[in-house]
mmCIF file of C-alpha atoms in Angstrom:
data_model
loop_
_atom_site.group_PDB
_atom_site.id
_atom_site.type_symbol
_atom_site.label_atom_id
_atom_site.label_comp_id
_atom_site.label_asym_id
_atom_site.label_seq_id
_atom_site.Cartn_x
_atom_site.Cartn_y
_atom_site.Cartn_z
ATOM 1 C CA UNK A 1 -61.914 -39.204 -64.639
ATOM 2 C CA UNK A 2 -58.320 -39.617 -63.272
ATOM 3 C CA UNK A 3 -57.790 -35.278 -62.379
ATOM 4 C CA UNK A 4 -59.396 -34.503 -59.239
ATOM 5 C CA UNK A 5 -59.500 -31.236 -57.797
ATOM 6 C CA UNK A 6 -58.523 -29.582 -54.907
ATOM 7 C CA UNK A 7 -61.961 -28.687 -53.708
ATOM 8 C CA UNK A 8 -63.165 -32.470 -53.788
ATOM 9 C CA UNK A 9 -59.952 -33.938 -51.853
ATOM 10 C CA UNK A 10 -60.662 -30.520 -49.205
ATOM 11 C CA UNK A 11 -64.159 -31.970 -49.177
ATOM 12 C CA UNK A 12 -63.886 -35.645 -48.615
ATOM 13 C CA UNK A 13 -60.547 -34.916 -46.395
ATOM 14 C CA UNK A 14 -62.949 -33.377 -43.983
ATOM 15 C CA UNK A 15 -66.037 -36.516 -44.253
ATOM 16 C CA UNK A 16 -63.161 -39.133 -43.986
ATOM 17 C CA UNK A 17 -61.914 -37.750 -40.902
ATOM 18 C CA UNK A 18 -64.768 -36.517 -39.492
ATOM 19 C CA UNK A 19 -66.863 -39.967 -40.565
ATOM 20 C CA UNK A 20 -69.856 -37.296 -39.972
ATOM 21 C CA UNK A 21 -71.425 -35.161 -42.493
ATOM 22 C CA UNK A 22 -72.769 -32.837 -40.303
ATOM 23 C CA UNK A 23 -69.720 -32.197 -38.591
ATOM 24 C CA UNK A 24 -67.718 -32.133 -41.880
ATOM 25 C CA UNK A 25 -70.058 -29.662 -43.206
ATOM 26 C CA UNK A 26 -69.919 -27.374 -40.248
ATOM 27 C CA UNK A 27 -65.586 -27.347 -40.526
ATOM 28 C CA UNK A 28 -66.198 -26.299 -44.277
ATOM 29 C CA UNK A 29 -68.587 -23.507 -43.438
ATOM 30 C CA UNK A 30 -71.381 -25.094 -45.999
ATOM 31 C CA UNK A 31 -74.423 -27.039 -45.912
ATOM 32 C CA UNK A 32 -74.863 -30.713 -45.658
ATOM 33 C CA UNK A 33 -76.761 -31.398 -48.663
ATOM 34 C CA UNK A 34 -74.152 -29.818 -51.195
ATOM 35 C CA UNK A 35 -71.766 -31.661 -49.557
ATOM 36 C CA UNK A 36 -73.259 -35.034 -49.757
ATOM 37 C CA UNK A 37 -73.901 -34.206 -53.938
ATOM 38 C CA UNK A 38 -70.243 -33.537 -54.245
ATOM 39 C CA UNK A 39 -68.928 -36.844 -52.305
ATOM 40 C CA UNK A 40 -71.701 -39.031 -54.669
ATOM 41 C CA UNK A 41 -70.407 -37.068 -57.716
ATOM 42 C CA UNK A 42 -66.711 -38.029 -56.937
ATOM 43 C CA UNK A 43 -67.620 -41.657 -56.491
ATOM 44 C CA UNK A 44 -69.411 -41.696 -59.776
ATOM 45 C CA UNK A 45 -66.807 -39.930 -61.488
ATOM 46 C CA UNK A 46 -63.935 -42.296 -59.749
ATOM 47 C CA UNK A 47 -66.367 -45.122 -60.520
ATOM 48 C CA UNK A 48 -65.605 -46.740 -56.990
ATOM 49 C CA UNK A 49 -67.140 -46.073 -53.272
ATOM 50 C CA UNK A 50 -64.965 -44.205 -51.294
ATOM 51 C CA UNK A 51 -67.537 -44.293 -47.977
ATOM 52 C CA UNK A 52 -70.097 -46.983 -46.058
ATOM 53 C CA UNK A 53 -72.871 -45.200 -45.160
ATOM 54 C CA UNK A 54 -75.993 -46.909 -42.620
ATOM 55 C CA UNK A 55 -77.859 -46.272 -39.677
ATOM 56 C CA UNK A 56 -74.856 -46.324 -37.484
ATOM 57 C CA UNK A 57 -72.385 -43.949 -39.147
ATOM 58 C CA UNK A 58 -70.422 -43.280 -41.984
ATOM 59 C CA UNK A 59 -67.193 -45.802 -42.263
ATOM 60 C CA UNK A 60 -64.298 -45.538 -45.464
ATOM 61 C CA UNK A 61 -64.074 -48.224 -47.690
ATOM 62 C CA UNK A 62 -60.556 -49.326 -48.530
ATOM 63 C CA UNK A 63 -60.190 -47.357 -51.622
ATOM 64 C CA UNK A 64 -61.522 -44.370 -49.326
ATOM 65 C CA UNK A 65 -58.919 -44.946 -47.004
ATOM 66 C CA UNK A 66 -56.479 -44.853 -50.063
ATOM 67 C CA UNK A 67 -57.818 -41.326 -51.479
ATOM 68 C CA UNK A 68 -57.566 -40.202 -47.269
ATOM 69 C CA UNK A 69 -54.150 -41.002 -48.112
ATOM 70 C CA UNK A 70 -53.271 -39.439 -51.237
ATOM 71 C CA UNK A 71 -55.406 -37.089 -51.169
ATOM 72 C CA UNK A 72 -53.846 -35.472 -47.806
ATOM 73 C CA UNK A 73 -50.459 -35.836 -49.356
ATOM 74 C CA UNK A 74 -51.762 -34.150 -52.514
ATOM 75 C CA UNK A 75 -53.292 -31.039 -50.921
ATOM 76 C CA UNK A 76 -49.762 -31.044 -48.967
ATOM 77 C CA UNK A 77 -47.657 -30.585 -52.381
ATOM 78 C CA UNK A 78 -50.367 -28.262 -53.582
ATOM 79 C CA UNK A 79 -49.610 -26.108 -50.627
ATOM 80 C CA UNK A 80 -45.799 -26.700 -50.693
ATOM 81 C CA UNK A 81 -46.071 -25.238 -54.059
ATOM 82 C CA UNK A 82 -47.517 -22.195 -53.787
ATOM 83 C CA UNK A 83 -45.528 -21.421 -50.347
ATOM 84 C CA UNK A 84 -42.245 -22.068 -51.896
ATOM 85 C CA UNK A 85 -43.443 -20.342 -55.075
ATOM 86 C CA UNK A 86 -43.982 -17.653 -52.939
ATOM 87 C CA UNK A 87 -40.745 -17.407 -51.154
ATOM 88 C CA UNK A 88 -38.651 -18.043 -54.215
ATOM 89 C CA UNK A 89 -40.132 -14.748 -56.072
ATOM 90 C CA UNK A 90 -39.551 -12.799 -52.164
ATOM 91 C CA UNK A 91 -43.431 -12.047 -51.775
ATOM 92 C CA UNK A 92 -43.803 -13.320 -48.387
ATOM 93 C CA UNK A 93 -41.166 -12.630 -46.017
ATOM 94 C CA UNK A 94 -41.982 -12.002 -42.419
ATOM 95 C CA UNK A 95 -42.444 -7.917 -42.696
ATOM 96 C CA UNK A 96 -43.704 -8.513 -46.677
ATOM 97 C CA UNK A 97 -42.211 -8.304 -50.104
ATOM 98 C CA UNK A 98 -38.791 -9.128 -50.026
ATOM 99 C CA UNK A 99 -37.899 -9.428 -53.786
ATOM 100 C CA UNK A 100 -35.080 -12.311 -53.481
ATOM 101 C CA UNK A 101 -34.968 -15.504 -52.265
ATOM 102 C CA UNK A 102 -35.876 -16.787 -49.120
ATOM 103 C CA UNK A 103 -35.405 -20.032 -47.852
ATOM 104 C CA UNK A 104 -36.994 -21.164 -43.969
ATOM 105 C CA UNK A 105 -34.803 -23.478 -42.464
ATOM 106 C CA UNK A 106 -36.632 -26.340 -39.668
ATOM 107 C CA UNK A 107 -34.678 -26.969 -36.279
ATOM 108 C CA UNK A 108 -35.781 -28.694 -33.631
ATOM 109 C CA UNK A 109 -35.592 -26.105 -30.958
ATOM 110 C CA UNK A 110 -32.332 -25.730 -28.304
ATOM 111 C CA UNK A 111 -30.545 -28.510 -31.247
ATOM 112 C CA UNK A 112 -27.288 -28.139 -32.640
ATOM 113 C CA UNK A 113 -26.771 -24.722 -31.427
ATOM 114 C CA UNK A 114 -23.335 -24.710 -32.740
ATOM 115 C CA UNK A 115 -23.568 -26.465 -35.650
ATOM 116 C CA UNK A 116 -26.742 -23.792 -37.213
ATOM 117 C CA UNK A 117 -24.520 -21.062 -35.834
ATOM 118 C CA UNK A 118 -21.537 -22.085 -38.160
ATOM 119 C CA UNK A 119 -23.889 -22.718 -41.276
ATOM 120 C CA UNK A 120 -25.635 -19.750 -41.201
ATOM 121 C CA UNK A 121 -22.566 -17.916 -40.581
ATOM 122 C CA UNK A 122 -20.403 -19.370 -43.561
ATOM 123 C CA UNK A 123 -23.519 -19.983 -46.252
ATOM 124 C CA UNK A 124 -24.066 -15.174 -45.265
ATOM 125 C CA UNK A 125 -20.339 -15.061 -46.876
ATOM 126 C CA UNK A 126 -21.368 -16.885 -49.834
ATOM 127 C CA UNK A 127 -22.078 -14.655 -52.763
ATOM 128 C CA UNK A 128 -25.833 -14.226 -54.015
ATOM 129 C CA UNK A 129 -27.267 -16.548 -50.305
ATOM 130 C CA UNK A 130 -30.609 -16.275 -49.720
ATOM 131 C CA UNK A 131 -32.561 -14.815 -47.175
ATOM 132 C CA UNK A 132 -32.332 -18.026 -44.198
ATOM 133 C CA UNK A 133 -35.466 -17.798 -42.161
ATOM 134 C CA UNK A 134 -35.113 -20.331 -39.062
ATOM 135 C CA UNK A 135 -38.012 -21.452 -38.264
ATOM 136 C CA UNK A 136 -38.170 -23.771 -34.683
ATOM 137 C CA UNK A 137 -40.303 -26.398 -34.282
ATOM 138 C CA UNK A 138 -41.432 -28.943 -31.745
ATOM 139 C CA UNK A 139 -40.790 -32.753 -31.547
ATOM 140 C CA UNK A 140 -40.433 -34.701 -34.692
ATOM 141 C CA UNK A 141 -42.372 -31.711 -37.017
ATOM 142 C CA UNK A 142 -39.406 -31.202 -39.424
ATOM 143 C CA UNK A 143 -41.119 -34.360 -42.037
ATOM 144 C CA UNK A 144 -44.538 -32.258 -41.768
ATOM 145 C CA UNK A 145 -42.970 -29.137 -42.189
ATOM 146 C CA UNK A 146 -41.052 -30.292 -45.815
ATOM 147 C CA UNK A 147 -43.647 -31.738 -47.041
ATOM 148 C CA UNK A 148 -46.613 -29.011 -46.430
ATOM 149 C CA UNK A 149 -43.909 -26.125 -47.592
ATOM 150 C CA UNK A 150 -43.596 -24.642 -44.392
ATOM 151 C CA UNK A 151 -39.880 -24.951 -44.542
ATOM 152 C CA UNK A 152 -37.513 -25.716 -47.456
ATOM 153 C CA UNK A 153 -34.732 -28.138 -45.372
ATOM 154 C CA UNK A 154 -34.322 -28.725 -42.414
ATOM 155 C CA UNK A 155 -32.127 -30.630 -39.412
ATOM 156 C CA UNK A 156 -33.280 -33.744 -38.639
ATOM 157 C CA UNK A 157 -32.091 -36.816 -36.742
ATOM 158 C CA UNK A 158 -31.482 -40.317 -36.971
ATOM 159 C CA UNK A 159 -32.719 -42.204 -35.594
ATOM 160 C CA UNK A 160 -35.239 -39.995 -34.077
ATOM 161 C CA UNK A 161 -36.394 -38.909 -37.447
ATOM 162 C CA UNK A 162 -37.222 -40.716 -40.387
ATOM 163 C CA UNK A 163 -35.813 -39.150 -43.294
ATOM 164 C CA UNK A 164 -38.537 -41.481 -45.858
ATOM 165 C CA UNK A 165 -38.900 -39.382 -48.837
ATOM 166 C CA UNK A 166 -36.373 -36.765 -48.650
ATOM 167 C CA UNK A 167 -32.912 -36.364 -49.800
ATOM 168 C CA UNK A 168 -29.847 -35.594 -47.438
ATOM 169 C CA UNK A 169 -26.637 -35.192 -46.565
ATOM 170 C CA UNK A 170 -24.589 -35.950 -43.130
ATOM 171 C CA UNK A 171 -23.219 -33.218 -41.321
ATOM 172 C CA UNK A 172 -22.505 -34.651 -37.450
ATOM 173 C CA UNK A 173 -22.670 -37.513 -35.395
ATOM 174 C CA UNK A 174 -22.562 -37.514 -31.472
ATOM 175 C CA UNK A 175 -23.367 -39.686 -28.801
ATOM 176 C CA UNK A 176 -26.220 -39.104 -26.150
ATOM 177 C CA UNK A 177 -26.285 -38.410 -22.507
ATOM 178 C CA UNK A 178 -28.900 -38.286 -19.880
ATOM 179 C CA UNK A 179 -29.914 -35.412 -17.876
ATOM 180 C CA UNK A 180 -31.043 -35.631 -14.877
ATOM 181 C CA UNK A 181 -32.130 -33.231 -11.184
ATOM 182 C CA UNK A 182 -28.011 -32.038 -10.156
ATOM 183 C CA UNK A 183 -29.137 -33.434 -6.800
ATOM 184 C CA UNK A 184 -29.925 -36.864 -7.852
ATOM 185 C CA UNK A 185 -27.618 -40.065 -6.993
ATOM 186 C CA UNK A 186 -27.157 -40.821 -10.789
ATOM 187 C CA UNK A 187 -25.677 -37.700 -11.518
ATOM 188 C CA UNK A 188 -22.559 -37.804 -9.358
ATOM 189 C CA UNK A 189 -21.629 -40.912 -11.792
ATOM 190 C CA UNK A 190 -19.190 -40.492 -14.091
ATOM 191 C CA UNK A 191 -20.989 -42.710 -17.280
ATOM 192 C CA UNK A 192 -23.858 -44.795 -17.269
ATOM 193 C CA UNK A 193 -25.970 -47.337 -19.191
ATOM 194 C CA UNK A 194 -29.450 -47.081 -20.447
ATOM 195 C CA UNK A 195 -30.513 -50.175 -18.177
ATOM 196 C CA UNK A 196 -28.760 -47.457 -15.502
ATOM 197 C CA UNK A 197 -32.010 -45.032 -16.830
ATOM 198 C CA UNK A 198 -34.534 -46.953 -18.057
ATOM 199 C CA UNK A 199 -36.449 -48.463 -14.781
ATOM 200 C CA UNK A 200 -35.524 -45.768 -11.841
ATOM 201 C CA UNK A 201 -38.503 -46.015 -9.171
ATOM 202 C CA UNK A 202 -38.533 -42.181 -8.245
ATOM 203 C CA UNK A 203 -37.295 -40.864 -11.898
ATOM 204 C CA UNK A 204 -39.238 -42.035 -14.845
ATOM 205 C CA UNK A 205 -37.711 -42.095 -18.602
ATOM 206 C CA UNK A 206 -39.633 -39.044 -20.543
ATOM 207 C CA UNK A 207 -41.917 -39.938 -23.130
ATOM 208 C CA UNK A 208 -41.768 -38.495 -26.384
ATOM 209 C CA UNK A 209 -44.106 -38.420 -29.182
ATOM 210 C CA UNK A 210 -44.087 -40.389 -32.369
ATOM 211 C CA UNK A 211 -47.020 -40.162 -35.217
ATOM 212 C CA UNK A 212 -48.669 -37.858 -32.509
ATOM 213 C CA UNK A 213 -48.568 -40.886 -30.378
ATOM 214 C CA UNK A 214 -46.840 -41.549 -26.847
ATOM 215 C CA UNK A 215 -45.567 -44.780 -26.383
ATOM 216 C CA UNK A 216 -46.994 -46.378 -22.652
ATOM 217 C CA UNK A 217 -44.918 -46.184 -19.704
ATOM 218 C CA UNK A 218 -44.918 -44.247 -16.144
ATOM 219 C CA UNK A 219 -42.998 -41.093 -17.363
ATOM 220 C CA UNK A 220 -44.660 -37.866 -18.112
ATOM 221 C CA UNK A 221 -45.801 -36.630 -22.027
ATOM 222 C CA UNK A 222 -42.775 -33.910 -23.155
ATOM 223 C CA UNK A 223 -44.534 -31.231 -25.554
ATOM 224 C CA UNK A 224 -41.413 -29.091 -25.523
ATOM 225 C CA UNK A 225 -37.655 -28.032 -24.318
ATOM 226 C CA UNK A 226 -38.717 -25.705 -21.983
ATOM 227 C CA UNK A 227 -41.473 -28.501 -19.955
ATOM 228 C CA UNK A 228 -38.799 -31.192 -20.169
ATOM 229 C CA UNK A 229 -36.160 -28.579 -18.417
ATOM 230 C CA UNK A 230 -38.591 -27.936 -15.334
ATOM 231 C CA UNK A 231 -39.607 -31.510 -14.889
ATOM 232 C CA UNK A 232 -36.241 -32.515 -14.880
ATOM 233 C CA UNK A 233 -34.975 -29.652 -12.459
ATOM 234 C CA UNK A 234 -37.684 -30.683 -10.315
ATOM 235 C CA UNK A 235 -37.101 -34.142 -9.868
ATOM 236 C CA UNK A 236 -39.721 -35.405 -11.766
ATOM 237 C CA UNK A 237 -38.360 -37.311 -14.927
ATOM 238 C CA UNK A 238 -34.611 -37.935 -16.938
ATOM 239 C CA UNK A 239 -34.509 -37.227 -20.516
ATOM 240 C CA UNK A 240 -31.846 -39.556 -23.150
ATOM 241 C CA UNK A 241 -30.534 -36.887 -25.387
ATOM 242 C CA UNK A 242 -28.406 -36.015 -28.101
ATOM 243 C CA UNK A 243 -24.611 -34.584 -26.308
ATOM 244 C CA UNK A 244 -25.241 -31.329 -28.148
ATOM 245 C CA UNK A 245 -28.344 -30.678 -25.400
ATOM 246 C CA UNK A 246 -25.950 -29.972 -23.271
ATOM 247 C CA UNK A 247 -26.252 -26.259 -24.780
ATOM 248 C CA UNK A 248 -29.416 -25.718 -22.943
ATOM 249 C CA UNK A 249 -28.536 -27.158 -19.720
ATOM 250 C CA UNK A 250 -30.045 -25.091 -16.133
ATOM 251 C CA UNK A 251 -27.970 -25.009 -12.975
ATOM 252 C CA UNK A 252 -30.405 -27.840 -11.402
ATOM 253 C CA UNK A 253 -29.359 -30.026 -14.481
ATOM 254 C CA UNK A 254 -26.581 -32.688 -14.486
ATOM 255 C CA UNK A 255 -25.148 -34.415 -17.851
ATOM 256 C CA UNK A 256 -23.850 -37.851 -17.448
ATOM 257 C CA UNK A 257 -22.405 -39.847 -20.760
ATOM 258 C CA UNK A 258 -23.992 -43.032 -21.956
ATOM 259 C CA UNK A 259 -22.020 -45.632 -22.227
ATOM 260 C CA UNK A 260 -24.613 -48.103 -24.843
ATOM 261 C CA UNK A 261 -26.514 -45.344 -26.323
ATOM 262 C CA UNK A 262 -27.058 -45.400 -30.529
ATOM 263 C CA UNK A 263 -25.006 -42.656 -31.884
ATOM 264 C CA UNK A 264 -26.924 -39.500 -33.032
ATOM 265 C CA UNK A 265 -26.290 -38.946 -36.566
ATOM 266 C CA UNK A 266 -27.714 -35.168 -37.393
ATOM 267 C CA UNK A 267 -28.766 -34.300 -41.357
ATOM 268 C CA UNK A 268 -29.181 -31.736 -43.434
ATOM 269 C CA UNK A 269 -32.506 -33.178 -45.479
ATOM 270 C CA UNK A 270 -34.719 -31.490 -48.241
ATOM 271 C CA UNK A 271 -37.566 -32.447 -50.722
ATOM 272 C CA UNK A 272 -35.901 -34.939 -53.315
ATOM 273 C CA UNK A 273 -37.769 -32.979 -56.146
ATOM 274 C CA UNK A 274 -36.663 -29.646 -55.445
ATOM 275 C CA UNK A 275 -35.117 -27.847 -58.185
ATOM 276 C CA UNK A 276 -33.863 -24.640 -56.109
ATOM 277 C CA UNK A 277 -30.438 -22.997 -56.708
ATOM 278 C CA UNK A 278 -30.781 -21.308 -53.602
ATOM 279 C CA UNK A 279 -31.497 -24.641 -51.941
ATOM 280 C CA UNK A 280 -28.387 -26.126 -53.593
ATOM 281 C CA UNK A 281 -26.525 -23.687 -52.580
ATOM 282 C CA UNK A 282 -27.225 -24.179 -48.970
ATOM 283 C CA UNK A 283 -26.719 -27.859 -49.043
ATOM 284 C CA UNK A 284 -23.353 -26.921 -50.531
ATOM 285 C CA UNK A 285 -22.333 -25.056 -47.715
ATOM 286 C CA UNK A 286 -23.575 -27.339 -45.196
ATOM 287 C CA UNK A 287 -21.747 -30.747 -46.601
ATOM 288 C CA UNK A 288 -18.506 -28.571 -46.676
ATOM 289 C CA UNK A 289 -18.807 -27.937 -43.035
#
């Protein structure tokens, strides 16, 4: 009664999201009636109902909205398993088999250019590293990344990223700066304030995404690096930023301190069950720094 597997939580994942059998069926690639057997036979094995179903739709009940939970978390370690399982015996490198370790590293991309240059340089002199794979990723994806096993650690920052669930270790702290268009007023100052920022008529604070989510407000939607760097060189939006940004800077850009900004405090974080020696080694390395 209490072992559920994979299949079922791949099954209901797709009714509780889609809160449509039909559709749910068609993202599986199987029938509707099958499907509908194997959602009753969970509830009768789990003894509870996981979905409302009438006339107007299909809605989860709250201990469906619990299993949506778990369940998604569940097939996440189930993946993270086999990927790291993978990487750990070297049969899935980039060009194939390896046979050693490997260990893919998360970075926001254009962060802490100099900082990943000097890990990766000192943890290649260290006898028996591993293989680092660096693997960039867009805004706030390191958490996702950890916990699905599509990287083994990554660089993450406070308080831009919420480090719930993982262990880590501080390797930097800065302050932040805005950029904004070279030709701009703002940018001939020597230091400004947020308040300085934050309510410009013709130069609207980016918006970046949390939980997949933008926050309201006149400025545009950044997706990534390289659409925040042409809005800004156009004129169109400024951007708060860690100080380090300035390694990715254009010719139309201007960097001006902040005086009242939170510090940036950058980490070094990993799954808090992981058991890796190459891991260890790593995190070894990078607290030395």
């Amino acid at each position: 009664m209490d072992t559920l597997e994979t299949r079922e939580l791949r099954y209901f994942i797709a009714v509780a999201e889609e809160l449509h059998f039909g559709r749910a069926a068609a993202r599986l690639g199987m029938a509707q009636p099958p499907l509908s057997r194997a959602i009753q036979q969970l509830e009768r094995r789990l003894r509870v109902s996981l979905l409302e179903r009438d006339r107007r739709g299909v809605a989860l009940t709250d201990a469906g909205e619990v299993l949506l939970h778990e369940g998604r978390a569940a097939l996440d370690a189930t993946a993270a398993a086999a990927r790291r399982a993978r990487r750990a015996g070297g049969a899935d490198g980039p060009d194939g088999p390896r046979g050693r370790h490997r260990l893919v590293l998360a970075v926001k991309a254009a962060a802490s250019h100099e900082l990943l240059r000097k890990l990766l340089d000192v943890y290649a002199a260290e006898p028996d590293a591993a293989d680092i794979e660096v693997l960039p990723c867009g805004i706030c994806e390191q958490g996702e990344m950890l916990r699905d096993g599509r990287a083994d650690v990554a660089l993450m920052y406070t308080p831009f990223n919420s480090l719930a669930g993982f262990d880590s270790e501080e390797l930097m702290t800065e302050g932040q700066i805005a950029i904004l268009p070279a030709q701009h007023p703002l940018a001939a100052r020597k230091a400004l304030s947020l308040a300085d920022v934050s309510d410009v008529p013709d130069l609207p604070l980016a918006r970046w995404p949390s939980h997949g989510t933008y926050a309201p407000g006149p400025g545009p939607e950044i997706h990534d690096q390289t659409q925040l760097a042409q809005l800004i060189a156009l004129g169109r939006t400024v951007a708060v930023v860690p100080d380090s940004a300035r390694a990715w800077l254009w010719a139309e850009h201007a960097a001006v301190p902040l005086t009242d900004a939170p510090p940036v405090v950058t980490h070094i974080a990993w799954p808090a069950h992981s058991r890796s020696l190459a891991l260890a080694g790593l995190i070894r390395t990078a607290a030395q720094l």
